[in-house]
């Protein structure tokens, strides 16, 4: 069957627009997070839906068996199929048969009666052991990176204690001593061999799992920079902890949704081949893409770009930034599969991801009519991105239209950047879901982390689902020399009671506007409405209104059909336009100053409005022609 791909002038336009946007700023907005990164108190969905989403993110995580962009993975859940439940997976470069077999062996455990009769905490350890065996190459890589991270072993326990005494509140929970005991285990990693056995890795993953759940506050107080950034080694510990969270997610999904696992099959999507790409030698690509953008004067823009990029030859910079190979990402492979097999399209329109989705995947999903979403987006733009090829003419035409729309959108955003904020770049966020959360998952039991670094090890009573001989205990790890408790921790009365941090509004001032109420409508369909009190969008850490929480509420499934896209903005009382957290806080203060407690908020299509404000029907607007194929 003929394979239709986005080629020709349309592909050139899309890639050139993406490259220009990438060079202006590769980060296109604030990272967004749902699923594994998100506190369960912010999720309005049912417990079952919450667990299924977390299950898919966890499944995609363990499907990515190596630290390699080729293995970045995505997963969907097809329920009520004739043969049972299907977990449909995809990876950037395809999923190997060995990986599929290992994943199938893992899910087969959950339909086993002996396994279901185990204590949940014991089953969790079994599942974690199987996950480690599957992803051992990647987990060992993380352990190596942890050992070699800059300054990882430079800060001793006494210094950490001193830092916490100066900034922590005496009411902080858990106790500082408990955190110091946990932190001290870090030094046992220093002299470990690189090729650690799964039993040893299991102990360290259980240890790492506590970093985000129990000790994030202490890690931030002790190690964060003035800008709030944590050192690399802390982020690696978070990444190791993800695997323990995945194991707990699987077990709790089994407990809450046992029928889901009665007959579960793992199936993959074949990855399309990579596409070679090259610009025409004689073409002035940068000038061409600039001429497509309304209100941008090429003779003005090129010197400005030369200055920002630090070159006398911006055309060469632009051409060298164009990708040589184009790749269809795993999320888009799944969308393409369901477009070609609509009868299999799942009821749960959610794609679990092993890493946060990229900016163009996020945009494509927003433009696609099926309504699929992902758990998170790091907002970074990859110019090598390309839509999936199609063997169905209707699907091809749909992808062609979406590609054209995305091209126009990128050109409009580039116009705003060239005119308004050229030279200003956002902080580069992490790709991965390093900050995965145990939030929403109940305790299944306790593994004593101090034991595995001690003299006897932790006893682990289980058999391997793969049929291998089961380890009866974790290998004992070196116990680092411990200072006495008296020398390590001062009394609570010696601790400072506050920690200062600068916010646009004073911390705690949220009480003054938490009772403000907004009624939301959608400019595209005013029948769609919702009403939200500010108290429901307060960040639990800062106690300030959170833009990301507001967007999540507007996009939740019970928001009466409202959708807030990245390009959208809010129009408050018909005269205040906001689209980020800084503007939200300023708007709330404005309304508070005016004594306004109830306000109208209109969700406006940012792309449409920008075209309207710029003037519709302006000359030079690019039209797709029949040869753009």
Short mmCIF file of N, CA and C in Angstrom, two decimals, residues 133-235:
data_model
loop_
_atom_site.label_atom_id
_atom_site.label_comp_id
_atom_site.label_asym_id
_atom_site.label_seq_id
_atom_site.Cartn_x
_atom_site.Cartn_y
_atom_site.Cartn_z
N UNK A 133 15.29 -5.81 36.39
CA UNK A 133 15.87 -6.73 35.42
C UNK A 133 15.63 -6.24 33.99
N UNK A 134 14.47 -5.69 33.73
CA UNK A 134 14.15 -5.20 32.39
C UNK A 134 14.97 -3.96 32.04
N UNK A 135 15.09 -3.03 32.98
CA UNK A 135 15.72 -1.73 32.72
C UNK A 135 17.11 -1.61 33.35
N UNK A 136 17.78 -2.74 33.56
CA UNK A 136 19.02 -2.71 34.34
C UNK A 136 20.11 -1.88 33.69
N UNK A 137 20.17 -1.85 32.36
CA UNK A 137 21.20 -1.04 31.68
C UNK A 137 21.01 0.43 32.00
N UNK A 138 19.77 0.89 31.93
CA UNK A 138 19.48 2.30 32.19
C UNK A 138 19.68 2.64 33.66
N UNK A 139 19.26 1.75 34.55
CA UNK A 139 19.40 2.02 35.99
C UNK A 139 20.87 2.05 36.38
N UNK A 140 21.67 1.13 35.83
CA UNK A 140 23.11 1.17 36.11
C UNK A 140 23.74 2.46 35.59
N UNK A 141 23.28 2.94 34.45
CA UNK A 141 23.79 4.21 33.93
C UNK A 141 23.49 5.35 34.89
N UNK A 142 22.29 5.34 35.47
CA UNK A 142 21.95 6.38 36.44
C UNK A 142 22.85 6.30 37.67
N UNK A 143 23.14 5.08 38.12
CA UNK A 143 24.02 4.93 39.28
C UNK A 143 25.43 5.44 38.98
N UNK A 144 25.91 5.17 37.76
CA UNK A 144 27.24 5.68 37.37
C UNK A 144 27.23 7.21 37.33
N UNK A 145 26.17 7.77 36.76
CA UNK A 145 26.06 9.23 36.70
C UNK A 145 25.99 9.84 38.10
N UNK A 146 25.32 9.15 38.99
CA UNK A 146 25.20 9.65 40.36
C UNK A 146 26.58 9.69 41.02
N UNK A 147 27.37 8.63 40.84
CA UNK A 147 28.70 8.58 41.46
C UNK A 147 29.64 9.65 40.91
N UNK A 148 29.47 10.00 39.64
CA UNK A 148 30.40 10.93 39.00
C UNK A 148 29.87 12.36 38.92
N UNK A 149 28.71 12.62 39.51
CA UNK A 149 28.15 13.97 39.46
C UNK A 149 29.03 14.96 40.21
N UNK A 150 29.04 16.17 39.73
CA UNK A 150 29.89 17.22 40.32
C UNK A 150 29.50 17.49 41.77
N UNK A 151 30.49 17.42 42.65
CA UNK A 151 30.33 17.77 44.07
C UNK A 151 29.37 16.86 44.83
N UNK A 152 29.07 15.68 44.28
CA UNK A 152 28.06 14.85 44.94
C UNK A 152 28.49 14.41 46.33
N UNK A 153 29.80 14.17 46.54
CA UNK A 153 30.27 13.70 47.85
C UNK A 153 31.01 14.80 48.61
N UNK A 154 30.93 16.03 48.14
CA UNK A 154 31.69 17.12 48.77
C UNK A 154 31.05 17.64 50.05
N UNK A 155 29.74 17.62 50.10
CA UNK A 155 29.03 18.18 51.26
C UNK A 155 28.79 17.08 52.28
N UNK A 156 29.40 17.20 53.43
CA UNK A 156 29.29 16.18 54.46
C UNK A 156 28.03 16.39 55.30
N UNK A 157 27.72 15.37 56.08
CA UNK A 157 26.48 15.37 56.86
C UNK A 157 26.44 16.55 57.83
N UNK A 158 27.56 16.83 58.47
CA UNK A 158 27.58 17.93 59.44
C UNK A 158 27.28 19.27 58.77
N UNK A 159 27.78 19.46 57.56
CA UNK A 159 27.51 20.72 56.86
C UNK A 159 26.04 20.82 56.47
N UNK A 160 25.45 19.69 56.04
CA UNK A 160 24.02 19.69 55.72
C UNK A 160 23.21 20.01 56.96
N UNK A 161 23.60 19.42 58.09
CA UNK A 161 22.91 19.71 59.35
C UNK A 161 22.96 21.20 59.66
N UNK A 162 24.14 21.79 59.48
CA UNK A 162 24.30 23.22 59.77
C UNK A 162 23.41 24.07 58.88
N UNK A 163 23.32 23.72 57.61
CA UNK A 163 22.47 24.47 56.69
C UNK A 163 21.01 24.40 57.11
N UNK A 164 20.58 23.20 57.50
CA UNK A 164 19.17 23.03 57.86
C UNK A 164 18.84 23.72 59.17
N UNK A 165 19.77 23.72 60.10
CA UNK A 165 19.53 24.40 61.38
C UNK A 165 19.29 25.88 61.15
N UNK A 166 19.96 26.43 60.15
CA UNK A 166 19.84 27.87 59.88
C UNK A 166 18.54 28.25 59.19
N UNK A 167 17.92 27.32 58.46
CA UNK A 167 16.78 27.72 57.65
C UNK A 167 15.50 26.95 57.93
N UNK A 168 15.57 25.79 58.57
CA UNK A 168 14.38 24.96 58.73
C UNK A 168 13.58 25.39 59.95
N UNK A 169 12.28 25.19 59.85
CA UNK A 169 11.39 25.49 60.97
C UNK A 169 11.43 24.35 61.97
N UNK A 170 11.28 24.66 63.23
CA UNK A 170 11.29 23.61 64.25
C UNK A 170 10.07 22.71 64.14
N UNK A 171 9.08 23.11 63.40
CA UNK A 171 7.90 22.27 63.23
C UNK A 171 7.98 21.40 61.98
N UNK A 172 9.13 21.43 61.27
CA UNK A 172 9.27 20.70 60.02
C UNK A 172 9.12 19.20 60.27
N UNK A 173 8.40 18.54 59.39
CA UNK A 173 8.20 17.10 59.48
C UNK A 173 8.52 16.50 58.11
N UNK A 174 9.23 15.35 58.06
CA UNK A 174 9.74 14.54 59.16
C UNK A 174 10.92 15.21 59.85
N UNK A 175 11.37 14.63 60.97
CA UNK A 175 12.47 15.25 61.71
C UNK A 175 13.74 15.34 60.87
N UNK A 176 14.54 16.36 61.13
CA UNK A 176 15.80 16.53 60.40
C UNK A 176 16.70 15.32 60.58
N UNK A 177 16.72 14.75 61.76
CA UNK A 177 17.57 13.60 62.02
C UNK A 177 17.26 12.46 61.05
N UNK A 178 15.99 12.27 60.78
CA UNK A 178 15.58 11.22 59.85
C UNK A 178 16.14 11.49 58.45
N UNK A 179 16.08 12.75 58.02
CA UNK A 179 16.63 13.10 56.71
C UNK A 179 18.14 12.89 56.69
N UNK A 180 18.84 13.27 57.76
CA UNK A 180 20.29 13.11 57.79
C UNK A 180 20.68 11.64 57.72
N UNK A 181 19.92 10.78 58.37
CA UNK A 181 20.17 9.34 58.26
C UNK A 181 20.03 8.88 56.81
N UNK A 182 18.97 9.38 56.17
CA UNK A 182 18.75 9.03 54.76
C UNK A 182 19.88 9.58 53.89
N UNK A 183 20.26 10.83 54.09
CA UNK A 183 21.29 11.46 53.26
C UNK A 183 22.63 10.74 53.40
N UNK A 184 22.92 10.23 54.58
CA UNK A 184 24.21 9.58 54.81
C UNK A 184 24.39 8.34 53.94
N UNK A 185 23.28 7.72 53.55
CA UNK A 185 23.39 6.53 52.69
C UNK A 185 23.98 6.87 51.33
N UNK A 186 23.92 8.12 50.93
CA UNK A 186 24.48 8.53 49.64
C UNK A 186 25.95 8.17 49.54
N UNK A 187 26.68 8.26 50.65
CA UNK A 187 28.13 8.04 50.62
C UNK A 187 28.48 6.57 50.44
N UNK A 188 27.54 5.66 50.68
CA UNK A 188 27.81 4.24 50.46
C UNK A 188 27.91 3.90 48.98
N UNK A 189 27.46 4.81 48.11
CA UNK A 189 27.50 4.57 46.67
C UNK A 189 28.91 4.78 46.12
N UNK A 190 29.72 5.54 46.82
CA UNK A 190 30.99 6.03 46.29
C UNK A 190 31.90 4.92 45.79
N UNK A 191 32.02 3.84 46.51
CA UNK A 191 32.97 2.79 46.17
C UNK A 191 32.32 1.54 45.59
N UNK A 192 31.07 1.64 45.19
CA UNK A 192 30.39 0.48 44.62
C UNK A 192 30.88 0.20 43.21
N UNK A 193 30.89 -1.06 42.78
CA UNK A 193 31.22 -1.37 41.38
C UNK A 193 30.14 -0.86 40.44
N UNK A 194 30.47 -0.72 39.17
CA UNK A 194 29.51 -0.20 38.20
C UNK A 194 28.42 -1.20 37.85
N UNK A 195 28.77 -2.47 37.78
CA UNK A 195 27.81 -3.50 37.35
C UNK A 195 27.10 -4.09 38.57
N UNK A 196 26.25 -3.32 39.17
CA UNK A 196 25.55 -3.77 40.37
C UNK A 196 24.49 -4.80 40.04
N UNK A 197 24.30 -5.74 40.96
CA UNK A 197 23.27 -6.77 40.79
C UNK A 197 21.89 -6.18 41.08
N UNK A 198 20.84 -6.80 40.51
CA UNK A 198 19.47 -6.28 40.74
C UNK A 198 19.08 -6.17 42.21
N UNK A 199 19.55 -7.11 43.03
CA UNK A 199 19.18 -7.06 44.45
C UNK A 199 19.75 -5.82 45.13
N UNK A 200 20.96 -5.43 44.76
CA UNK A 200 21.56 -4.22 45.33
C UNK A 200 20.85 -2.98 44.81
N UNK A 201 20.57 -2.99 43.52
CA UNK A 201 19.87 -1.85 42.91
C UNK A 201 18.50 -1.65 43.53
N UNK A 202 17.83 -2.75 43.88
CA UNK A 202 16.51 -2.65 44.49
C UNK A 202 16.57 -1.82 45.77
N UNK A 203 17.57 -2.09 46.60
CA UNK A 203 17.69 -1.34 47.84
C UNK A 203 17.90 0.14 47.60
N UNK A 204 18.72 0.48 46.61
CA UNK A 204 18.97 1.89 46.34
C UNK A 204 17.77 2.58 45.71
N UNK A 205 16.99 1.86 44.95
CA UNK A 205 15.78 2.48 44.37
C UNK A 205 14.76 2.77 45.47
N UNK A 206 14.61 1.84 46.41
CA UNK A 206 13.71 2.09 47.54
C UNK A 206 14.21 3.30 48.34
N UNK A 207 15.52 3.39 48.49
CA UNK A 207 16.12 4.56 49.17
C UNK A 207 15.82 5.84 48.38
N UNK A 208 16.05 5.81 47.08
CA UNK A 208 15.84 6.99 46.24
C UNK A 208 14.38 7.41 46.19
N UNK A 209 13.50 6.45 46.33
CA UNK A 209 12.06 6.73 46.27
C UNK A 209 11.64 7.73 47.35
N UNK A 210 12.37 7.74 48.45
CA UNK A 210 12.02 8.65 49.54
C UNK A 210 12.41 10.10 49.27
N UNK A 211 13.31 10.30 48.31
CA UNK A 211 13.84 11.65 48.09
C UNK A 211 12.74 12.63 47.76
N UNK A 212 11.89 12.27 46.83
CA UNK A 212 10.83 13.19 46.40
C UNK A 212 9.67 13.18 47.39
N UNK A 213 9.33 12.00 47.87
CA UNK A 213 8.13 11.87 48.71
C UNK A 213 8.33 12.48 50.10
N UNK A 214 9.47 12.20 50.72
CA UNK A 214 9.64 12.57 52.13
C UNK A 214 10.60 13.73 52.35
N UNK A 215 11.58 13.89 51.47
CA UNK A 215 12.69 14.79 51.80
C UNK A 215 12.90 15.92 50.79
N UNK A 216 11.94 16.15 49.94
CA UNK A 216 12.12 17.20 48.93
C UNK A 216 12.37 18.56 49.59
N UNK A 217 11.64 18.84 50.66
CA UNK A 217 11.78 20.13 51.34
C UNK A 217 13.19 20.30 51.88
N UNK A 218 13.73 19.25 52.50
CA UNK A 218 15.08 19.34 53.05
C UNK A 218 16.13 19.46 51.94
N UNK A 219 15.95 18.71 50.87
CA UNK A 219 16.89 18.79 49.76
C UNK A 219 16.91 20.19 49.16
N UNK A 220 15.74 20.80 49.07
CA UNK A 220 15.67 22.17 48.54
C UNK A 220 16.33 23.16 49.48
N UNK A 221 16.06 23.01 50.79
CA UNK A 221 16.65 23.93 51.76
C UNK A 221 18.17 23.82 51.80
N UNK A 222 18.67 22.59 51.67
CA UNK A 222 20.10 22.36 51.84
C UNK A 222 20.91 22.59 50.57
N UNK A 223 20.30 22.35 49.40
CA UNK A 223 21.11 22.31 48.18
C UNK A 223 20.65 23.21 47.05
N UNK A 224 19.45 23.78 47.12
CA UNK A 224 18.96 24.58 45.99
C UNK A 224 19.77 25.86 45.85
N UNK A 225 19.96 26.28 44.60
CA UNK A 225 20.61 27.56 44.31
C UNK A 225 19.64 28.70 44.61
N UNK A 226 20.10 29.96 44.62
CA UNK A 226 19.18 31.08 44.83
C UNK A 226 18.03 31.11 43.83
N UNK A 227 18.22 30.53 42.64
CA UNK A 227 17.15 30.49 41.64
C UNK A 227 16.26 29.26 41.80
N UNK A 228 16.52 28.46 42.84
CA UNK A 228 15.67 27.31 43.11
C UNK A 228 16.06 26.04 42.39
N UNK A 229 17.23 26.01 41.72
CA UNK A 229 17.67 24.83 40.98
C UNK A 229 18.38 23.85 41.91
N UNK A 230 18.06 22.58 41.77
CA UNK A 230 18.71 21.54 42.55
C UNK A 230 19.92 21.00 41.78
N UNK A 231 20.94 20.51 42.47
CA UNK A 231 22.11 19.96 41.78
C UNK A 231 21.75 18.70 41.00
N UNK A 232 22.62 18.37 40.07
CA UNK A 232 22.35 17.24 39.18
C UNK A 232 22.16 15.94 39.93
N UNK A 233 22.95 15.72 40.98
CA UNK A 233 22.86 14.44 41.67
C UNK A 233 21.49 14.24 42.30
N UNK A 234 20.86 15.31 42.77
CA UNK A 234 19.52 15.18 43.36
C UNK A 234 18.52 14.75 42.28
N UNK A 235 18.64 15.33 41.11
CA UNK A 235 17.73 14.96 40.02
C UNK A 235 17.92 13.51 39.60
#
